[in-house]
Structure formats: C-alpha cells, structure tokens
Amino acid sequence: MEVIIYSGTGEREVLLQQITDGIIMRRRMRLMSLHPAVPRSAEELKKLIKPDRGYLVIADAVSCSDWKSVIDEISALYRRVSFCIVSDSAENAVYAVNSLRGVCGYIDSSADGFEPRFESVLTGIYRRVITVCGGIMAFDGDGFLKIISYSDIYYIETIKQQHRCTIYHKNGTDTMRADISKLITELDERFEITRSSTIANLSEVKRIDDGLMFFEDDIFCSVTPSRLGGIRRIMRSQTVHR
C-alpha cells in the first residue's frame, strides 16, 4: 500500500511526510511505502492512482479547505483508496466518520502528543492491511506495490546477497524485501521451507521428482533430502483435509 500525503502547504507537507516516513521505517511497515509526490488538487491526486493498487491518503484538513470534496470524488472513483484525516477540529472527525466513504482513521492535531497519536493510528491501519490483504505485498516491474494472493504463489526464493526475494506466481514474477526465516512466520499453513533459501506453496505442488517440486512442467523448485519426508507428510495431511 502506498501512502500519499494530501496537503495544502509546503510546511505541512514536509512535516507530515517526515512523520509518516519515520513511523514506516521505525515500525518496519514493509507493506507500506511513502509516495514521493504530494498532490495539491483532486486532479493531481487522480494522476497518481492506479486502479489495481491500494493507497492510503493522509488528508490534511488543517491546510486543505477542499478535503471533503476531494474524498467524496476520489472515493466514488476508486474502491482501493482509503483516507486518514488529520485535523484540529472535533467537528471534522464527526463529519468524516458519519458522512464520507473511505475514511479509515482520524488524527487529532490540536493538542500535545500529535506524533504519538499519529503513530498509534497509522499502526492500527497497518494491522488491518496485514489482516485483509490476503496475500503478499511485492514490487512489480515498474516499482509499484501490488498484492499477490497466497493462492497464486508457487514459491518464493532468496536473491543472493540482496536481502530480497523473488516471488514466482501464476502471473509471472515479482520481488519483495524479506528474510525467508521471518517471512515463513507470516504466511499460512500452505507454505513450508523446502531449503534454506526457498519457501513453497505445498497446495500448488503437482508432483515431486528427484528432489524437485513441480508446480507446472516448467516451474519447479528444489527440496533438500532432510526436509522431503516431512513435506510429503504435510502434503498428505493437507490432501486428507481438503
């Protein structure tokens, strides 16, 4: 999910970008990235949005007088765009929750403790992203974030000396920044480590021959002998419970 700051002034823009980027880095929110562009109108915002990608727009009601109409217009056009409102007015919070579609958070900027409140709200939104995305967030060939459904993934393999992984899936390949040993703890029961550098989706395996797991005739990954017996047992168990 890309995070876009919608602000009316340069000073507020810099402040919100710095706070947002700091939270994403400090909390290691690998499913979020801060978009470098800062739109100042609905038209500029629409130019940044790709219909097949997810976005969180942090709309600064303090510096943008048109924030209500912008949210109305964008929410009507794009179902994958959510808004978090930054405001110093309780009335704005009530209006946003009761009258606008697509609003998923509100940050009160009127009192001390603005940054901790900002972090708390953004962290809550991030948890929901992890829960509902139903897949892995990765970078496509153009450098944009996308969600790859678990059911579409064949296997994931480390790219040597880059701290990145390649995801092999039904629609091609994409990359993500991840450590295999940590990534496996975030995936569901369909996924198992087949070797130190590879995670496979066992539900998509068609056959195993000579230490190779085949997903299609020309798509396969290797499995170490020490893991082969355990993986066969898991696959038999998954077949029984389908």
mmCIF file of C-alpha atoms in Angstrom:
data_model
loop_
_atom_site.group_PDB
_atom_site.id
_atom_site.type_symbol
_atom_site.label_atom_id
_atom_site.label_comp_id
_atom_site.label_asym_id
_atom_site.label_seq_id
_atom_site.Cartn_x
_atom_site.Cartn_y
_atom_site.Cartn_z
ATOM 1 C CA MET A 1 0.000 0.000 0.000
ATOM 2 C CA GLU A 2 1.352 3.393 -0.993
ATOM 3 C CA VAL A 3 0.828 6.312 1.376
ATOM 4 C CA ILE A 4 0.117 9.690 -0.231
ATOM 5 C CA ILE A 5 0.187 12.973 1.685
ATOM 6 C CA TYR A 6 -2.522 15.418 0.554
ATOM 7 C CA SER A 7 -1.559 18.815 1.954
ATOM 8 C CA GLY A 8 -2.177 22.453 1.090
ATOM 9 C CA THR A 9 1.130 23.997 2.164
ATOM 10 C CA GLY A 10 4.808 23.137 1.848
ATOM 11 C CA GLU A 11 5.435 23.397 5.583
ATOM 12 C CA ARG A 12 2.655 20.950 6.485
ATOM 13 C CA GLU A 13 3.663 18.708 3.602
ATOM 14 C CA VAL A 14 7.219 18.352 4.908
ATOM 15 C CA LEU A 15 6.020 17.768 8.472
ATOM 16 C CA LEU A 16 3.552 15.029 7.552
ATOM 17 C CA GLN A 17 5.987 13.351 5.173
ATOM 18 C CA GLN A 18 8.731 13.283 7.805
ATOM 19 C CA ILE A 19 6.427 11.894 10.489
ATOM 20 C CA THR A 20 4.893 9.282 8.169
ATOM 21 C CA ASP A 21 8.233 8.128 6.766
ATOM 22 C CA GLY A 22 9.706 7.921 10.266
ATOM 23 C CA ILE A 23 6.839 5.738 11.517
ATOM 24 C CA ILE A 24 7.016 3.413 8.487
ATOM 25 C CA MET A 25 10.765 2.940 8.959
ATOM 26 C CA ARG A 26 10.730 2.683 12.757
ATOM 27 C CA ARG A 27 7.823 0.225 12.892
ATOM 28 C CA ARG A 28 9.157 -1.710 9.876
ATOM 29 C CA MET A 29 5.894 -1.471 7.965
ATOM 30 C CA ARG A 30 7.094 -3.323 4.900
ATOM 31 C CA LEU A 31 3.593 -3.345 3.364
ATOM 32 C CA MET A 32 3.566 0.458 3.251
ATOM 33 C CA SER A 33 5.718 2.919 1.329
ATOM 34 C CA LEU A 34 5.564 6.703 1.158
ATOM 35 C CA HIS A 35 4.815 8.116 -2.285
ATOM 36 C CA PRO A 36 7.318 10.881 -3.182
ATOM 37 C CA ALA A 37 4.730 13.102 -4.902
ATOM 38 C CA VAL A 38 2.498 15.463 -2.902
ATOM 39 C CA PRO A 39 -0.689 16.375 -4.826
ATOM 40 C CA ARG A 40 -2.449 19.698 -4.185
ATOM 41 C CA SER A 41 -5.724 19.006 -6.002
ATOM 42 C CA ALA A 42 -8.101 16.175 -6.828
ATOM 43 C CA GLU A 43 -6.817 16.142 -10.402
ATOM 44 C CA GLU A 44 -3.213 15.768 -9.276
ATOM 45 C CA LEU A 45 -4.229 13.019 -6.875
ATOM 46 C CA LYS A 46 -6.093 11.103 -9.585
ATOM 47 C CA LYS A 47 -2.969 11.102 -11.768
ATOM 48 C CA LEU A 48 -1.083 9.206 -9.055
ATOM 49 C CA ILE A 49 -3.662 6.468 -8.521
ATOM 50 C CA LYS A 50 -3.506 3.161 -10.388
ATOM 51 C CA PRO A 51 -6.900 1.377 -10.275
ATOM 52 C CA ASP A 52 -5.411 -2.032 -9.403
ATOM 53 C CA ARG A 53 -3.301 -0.841 -6.454
ATOM 54 C CA GLY A 54 -4.066 0.075 -2.860
ATOM 55 C CA TYR A 55 -3.499 3.545 -1.374
ATOM 56 C CA LEU A 56 -3.802 5.336 1.933
ATOM 57 C CA VAL A 57 -4.217 9.094 1.530
ATOM 58 C CA ILE A 58 -3.388 11.163 4.605
ATOM 59 C CA ALA A 59 -5.549 14.248 4.047
ATOM 60 C CA ASP A 60 -4.554 17.350 5.995
ATOM 61 C CA ALA A 61 -7.799 19.159 6.836
ATOM 62 C CA VAL A 62 -5.762 21.861 8.597
ATOM 63 C CA SER A 63 -4.222 23.148 5.352
ATOM 64 C CA CYS A 64 -6.697 21.894 2.711
ATOM 65 C CA SER A 65 -10.087 23.564 2.530
ATOM 66 C CA ASP A 66 -11.256 21.162 -0.212
ATOM 67 C CA TRP A 67 -10.553 17.906 1.663
ATOM 68 C CA LYS A 68 -14.241 16.935 1.932
ATOM 69 C CA SER A 69 -14.945 17.258 -1.792
ATOM 70 C CA VAL A 70 -11.665 15.510 -2.663
ATOM 71 C CA ILE A 71 -12.549 12.498 -0.505
ATOM 72 C CA ASP A 72 -16.060 12.404 -1.980
ATOM 73 C CA GLU A 73 -14.750 12.473 -5.548
ATOM 74 C CA ILE A 74 -11.884 10.006 -5.129
ATOM 75 C CA SER A 75 -13.934 7.509 -3.078
ATOM 76 C CA ALA A 76 -16.582 7.439 -5.793
ATOM 77 C CA LEU A 77 -13.957 6.626 -8.444
ATOM 78 C CA TYR A 78 -11.560 4.233 -6.709
ATOM 79 C CA ARG A 79 -12.541 1.477 -4.268
ATOM 80 C CA ARG A 80 -8.941 0.760 -3.183
ATOM 81 C CA VAL A 81 -8.225 4.235 -1.834
ATOM 82 C CA SER A 82 -8.677 4.873 1.900
ATOM 83 C CA PHE A 83 -8.338 8.174 3.738
ATOM 84 C CA CYS A 84 -6.939 9.137 7.118
ATOM 85 C CA ILE A 85 -7.873 12.665 8.224
ATOM 86 C CA VAL A 86 -5.516 14.983 10.105
ATOM 87 C CA SER A 87 -7.488 17.787 11.772
ATOM 88 C CA ASP A 88 -7.586 20.075 14.791
ATOM 89 C CA SER A 89 -11.401 20.093 14.824
ATOM 90 C CA ALA A 90 -13.622 17.520 16.525
ATOM 91 C CA GLU A 91 -16.425 18.535 14.165
ATOM 92 C CA ASN A 92 -14.326 17.386 11.224
ATOM 93 C CA ALA A 93 -13.903 13.974 12.859
ATOM 94 C CA VAL A 94 -17.654 13.574 13.306
ATOM 95 C CA TYR A 95 -18.347 14.683 9.734
ATOM 96 C CA ALA A 96 -15.676 12.391 8.268
ATOM 97 C CA VAL A 97 -16.947 9.305 10.079
ATOM 98 C CA ASN A 98 -20.654 9.924 9.521
ATOM 99 C CA SER A 99 -20.757 11.471 6.053
ATOM 100 C CA LEU A 100 -17.765 10.314 3.973
ATOM 101 C CA ARG A 101 -16.956 6.973 2.415
ATOM 102 C CA GLY A 102 -13.453 5.566 2.514
ATOM 103 C CA VAL A 103 -12.347 7.170 5.805
ATOM 104 C CA CYS A 104 -10.422 4.662 7.941
ATOM 105 C CA GLY A 105 -8.765 6.906 10.517
ATOM 106 C CA TYR A 106 -8.659 10.299 12.216
ATOM 107 C CA ILE A 107 -5.664 12.020 13.845
ATOM 108 C CA ASP A 108 -6.258 14.918 16.236
ATOM 109 C CA SER A 109 -3.556 17.549 15.725
ATOM 110 C CA SER A 110 -4.959 20.122 18.145
ATOM 111 C CA ALA A 111 -3.060 19.180 21.326
ATOM 112 C CA ASP A 112 0.285 17.914 22.561
ATOM 113 C CA GLY A 113 1.234 14.360 21.646
ATOM 114 C CA PHE A 114 0.406 14.686 17.950
ATOM 115 C CA GLU A 115 3.203 12.381 16.775
ATOM 116 C CA PRO A 116 2.384 9.527 19.214
ATOM 117 C CA ARG A 117 -1.288 9.739 18.188
ATOM 118 C CA PHE A 118 -0.244 9.740 14.522
ATOM 119 C CA GLU A 119 1.856 6.608 15.117
ATOM 120 C CA SER A 120 -0.949 4.870 17.002
ATOM 121 C CA VAL A 121 -3.491 5.477 14.224
ATOM 122 C CA LEU A 122 -1.112 4.544 11.388
ATOM 123 C CA THR A 123 -0.092 1.368 13.233
ATOM 124 C CA GLY A 124 -3.756 0.406 13.639
ATOM 125 C CA ILE A 125 -4.396 0.936 9.929
ATOM 126 C CA TYR A 126 -1.303 -1.116 9.097
ATOM 127 C CA ARG A 127 -2.538 -4.052 11.179
ATOM 128 C CA ARG A 128 -5.732 -4.048 9.167
ATOM 129 C CA VAL A 129 -3.733 -4.029 5.925
ATOM 130 C CA ILE A 130 -1.873 -7.148 7.068
ATOM 131 C CA THR A 131 -5.125 -8.848 8.061
ATOM 132 C CA VAL A 132 -7.206 -8.139 4.981
ATOM 133 C CA CYS A 133 -4.692 -8.144 2.155
ATOM 134 C CA GLY A 134 -4.906 -11.974 1.745
ATOM 135 C CA GLY A 135 -1.510 -12.179 0.146
ATOM 136 C CA ILE A 136 1.993 -10.819 -0.090
ATOM 137 C CA MET A 137 2.774 -7.199 -0.895
ATOM 138 C CA ALA A 138 5.516 -7.043 -3.535
ATOM 139 C CA PHE A 139 7.041 -4.701 -6.096
ATOM 140 C CA ASP A 140 6.135 -5.154 -9.757
ATOM 141 C CA GLY A 141 8.454 -4.431 -12.676
ATOM 142 C CA ASP A 142 7.636 -0.707 -12.577
ATOM 143 C CA GLY A 143 8.494 -0.415 -8.883
ATOM 144 C CA PHE A 144 4.883 -0.173 -7.685
ATOM 145 C CA LEU A 145 3.465 -2.144 -4.773
ATOM 146 C CA LYS A 146 0.920 -4.854 -5.532
ATOM 147 C CA ILE A 147 -0.780 -7.682 -3.632
ATOM 148 C CA ILE A 148 -0.135 -11.264 -4.787
ATOM 149 C CA SER A 149 -2.781 -13.647 -3.496
ATOM 150 C CA TYR A 150 -1.494 -16.625 -1.488
ATOM 151 C CA SER A 151 -3.380 -18.957 -3.825
ATOM 152 C CA ASP A 152 -1.460 -17.577 -6.829
ATOM 153 C CA ILE A 153 2.005 -18.136 -5.367
ATOM 154 C CA TYR A 154 4.115 -21.145 -6.392
ATOM 155 C CA TYR A 155 7.284 -20.469 -4.425
ATOM 156 C CA ILE A 156 9.485 -17.721 -3.002
ATOM 157 C CA GLU A 157 13.261 -17.743 -3.344
ATOM 158 C CA THR A 158 16.049 -15.611 -1.914
ATOM 159 C CA ILE A 159 18.062 -13.419 -4.306
ATOM 160 C CA LYS A 160 21.665 -13.963 -3.253
ATOM 161 C CA GLN A 161 23.399 -11.098 -1.431
ATOM 162 C CA GLN A 162 20.500 -8.672 -1.952
ATOM 163 C CA HIS A 163 18.249 -9.245 1.103
ATOM 164 C CA ARG A 164 15.397 -9.612 -1.382
ATOM 165 C CA CYS A 165 13.219 -12.463 -2.623
ATOM 166 C CA THR A 166 11.681 -13.378 -5.959
ATOM 167 C CA ILE A 167 8.057 -14.497 -5.852
ATOM 168 C CA TYR A 168 7.143 -16.985 -8.585
ATOM 169 C CA HIS A 169 3.391 -16.942 -9.142
ATOM 170 C CA LYS A 170 0.681 -17.716 -11.696
ATOM 171 C CA ASN A 171 1.023 -14.330 -13.380
ATOM 172 C CA GLY A 172 4.823 -14.128 -13.547
ATOM 173 C CA THR A 173 7.450 -12.977 -11.050
ATOM 174 C CA ASP A 174 7.821 -10.048 -8.662
ATOM 175 C CA THR A 175 10.228 -9.111 -5.894
ATOM 176 C CA MET A 176 9.992 -8.144 -2.236
ATOM 177 C CA ARG A 177 12.351 -7.235 0.584
ATOM 178 C CA ALA A 178 12.191 -10.029 3.147
ATOM 179 C CA ASP A 179 14.134 -12.603 5.122
ATOM 180 C CA ILE A 180 12.991 -16.177 4.432
ATOM 181 C CA SER A 181 13.180 -17.235 8.088
ATOM 182 C CA LYS A 182 10.936 -14.332 9.153
ATOM 183 C CA LEU A 183 8.645 -14.443 6.130
ATOM 184 C CA ILE A 184 7.590 -18.043 6.797
ATOM 185 C CA THR A 185 6.108 -16.972 10.161
ATOM 186 C CA GLU A 186 3.784 -14.511 8.365
ATOM 187 C CA LEU A 187 2.410 -16.995 5.821
ATOM 188 C CA ASP A 188 -0.402 -19.521 6.342
ATOM 189 C CA GLU A 189 -0.298 -23.322 6.645
ATOM 190 C CA ARG A 190 0.060 -23.887 2.902
ATOM 191 C CA PHE A 191 3.658 -22.682 2.954
ATOM 192 C CA GLU A 192 6.756 -24.577 4.084
ATOM 193 C CA ILE A 193 10.515 -24.059 3.842
ATOM 194 C CA THR A 194 11.918 -26.579 1.352
ATOM 195 C CA ARG A 195 15.524 -25.429 1.651
ATOM 196 C CA SER A 196 17.298 -22.550 3.426
ATOM 197 C CA SER A 197 16.593 -20.163 0.537
ATOM 198 C CA THR A 198 13.123 -21.315 -0.584
ATOM 199 C CA ILE A 199 9.510 -21.339 0.615
ATOM 200 C CA ALA A 200 6.973 -23.369 -1.397
ATOM 201 C CA ASN A 201 3.177 -23.329 -1.531
ATOM 202 C CA LEU A 202 2.542 -27.052 -0.996
ATOM 203 C CA SER A 203 -1.086 -26.775 -2.113
ATOM 204 C CA GLU A 204 0.119 -25.943 -5.627
ATOM 205 C CA VAL A 205 2.644 -28.803 -5.966
ATOM 206 C CA LYS A 206 1.670 -31.257 -8.737
ATOM 207 C CA ARG A 207 4.443 -33.796 -8.184
ATOM 208 C CA ILE A 208 7.873 -34.364 -6.648
ATOM 209 C CA ASP A 209 10.633 -35.994 -8.724
ATOM 210 C CA ASP A 210 14.341 -36.337 -7.902
ATOM 211 C CA GLY A 211 14.310 -33.631 -5.267
ATOM 212 C CA LEU A 212 12.328 -31.177 -7.392
ATOM 213 C CA MET A 213 8.827 -29.913 -6.618
ATOM 214 C CA PHE A 214 6.847 -29.250 -9.795
ATOM 215 C CA PHE A 215 4.042 -26.692 -9.900
ATOM 216 C CA GLU A 216 3.853 -26.808 -13.697
ATOM 217 C CA ASP A 217 6.061 -28.737 -16.123
ATOM 218 C CA ASP A 218 8.401 -25.763 -16.469
ATOM 219 C CA ILE A 219 8.001 -24.259 -12.977
ATOM 220 C CA PHE A 220 9.746 -26.030 -10.108
ATOM 221 C CA CYS A 221 11.932 -25.562 -7.047
ATOM 222 C CA SER A 222 14.225 -27.887 -5.135
ATOM 223 C CA VAL A 223 13.732 -29.539 -1.755
ATOM 224 C CA THR A 224 16.549 -30.866 0.446
ATOM 225 C CA PRO A 225 16.523 -34.597 1.315
ATOM 226 C CA SER A 226 16.301 -33.838 5.039
ATOM 227 C CA ARG A 227 13.001 -31.976 4.541
ATOM 228 C CA LEU A 228 11.479 -34.228 1.903
ATOM 229 C CA GLY A 229 9.872 -36.778 4.241
ATOM 230 C CA GLY A 230 8.250 -34.117 6.419
ATOM 231 C CA ILE A 231 6.953 -32.217 3.415
ATOM 232 C CA ARG A 232 5.386 -35.368 1.934
ATOM 233 C CA ARG A 233 3.590 -35.997 5.255
ATOM 234 C CA ILE A 234 2.279 -32.423 5.327
ATOM 235 C CA MET A 235 1.048 -32.704 1.750
ATOM 236 C CA ARG A 236 -0.772 -35.981 2.512
ATOM 237 C CA SER A 237 -2.376 -34.372 5.565
ATOM 238 C CA GLN A 238 -3.493 -31.327 3.565
ATOM 239 C CA THR A 239 -4.982 -33.595 0.882
ATOM 240 C CA VAL A 240 -6.991 -35.528 3.500
ATOM 241 C CA HIS A 241 -8.438 -32.329 4.998
ATOM 242 C CA ARG A 242 -9.418 -30.619 1.734
#
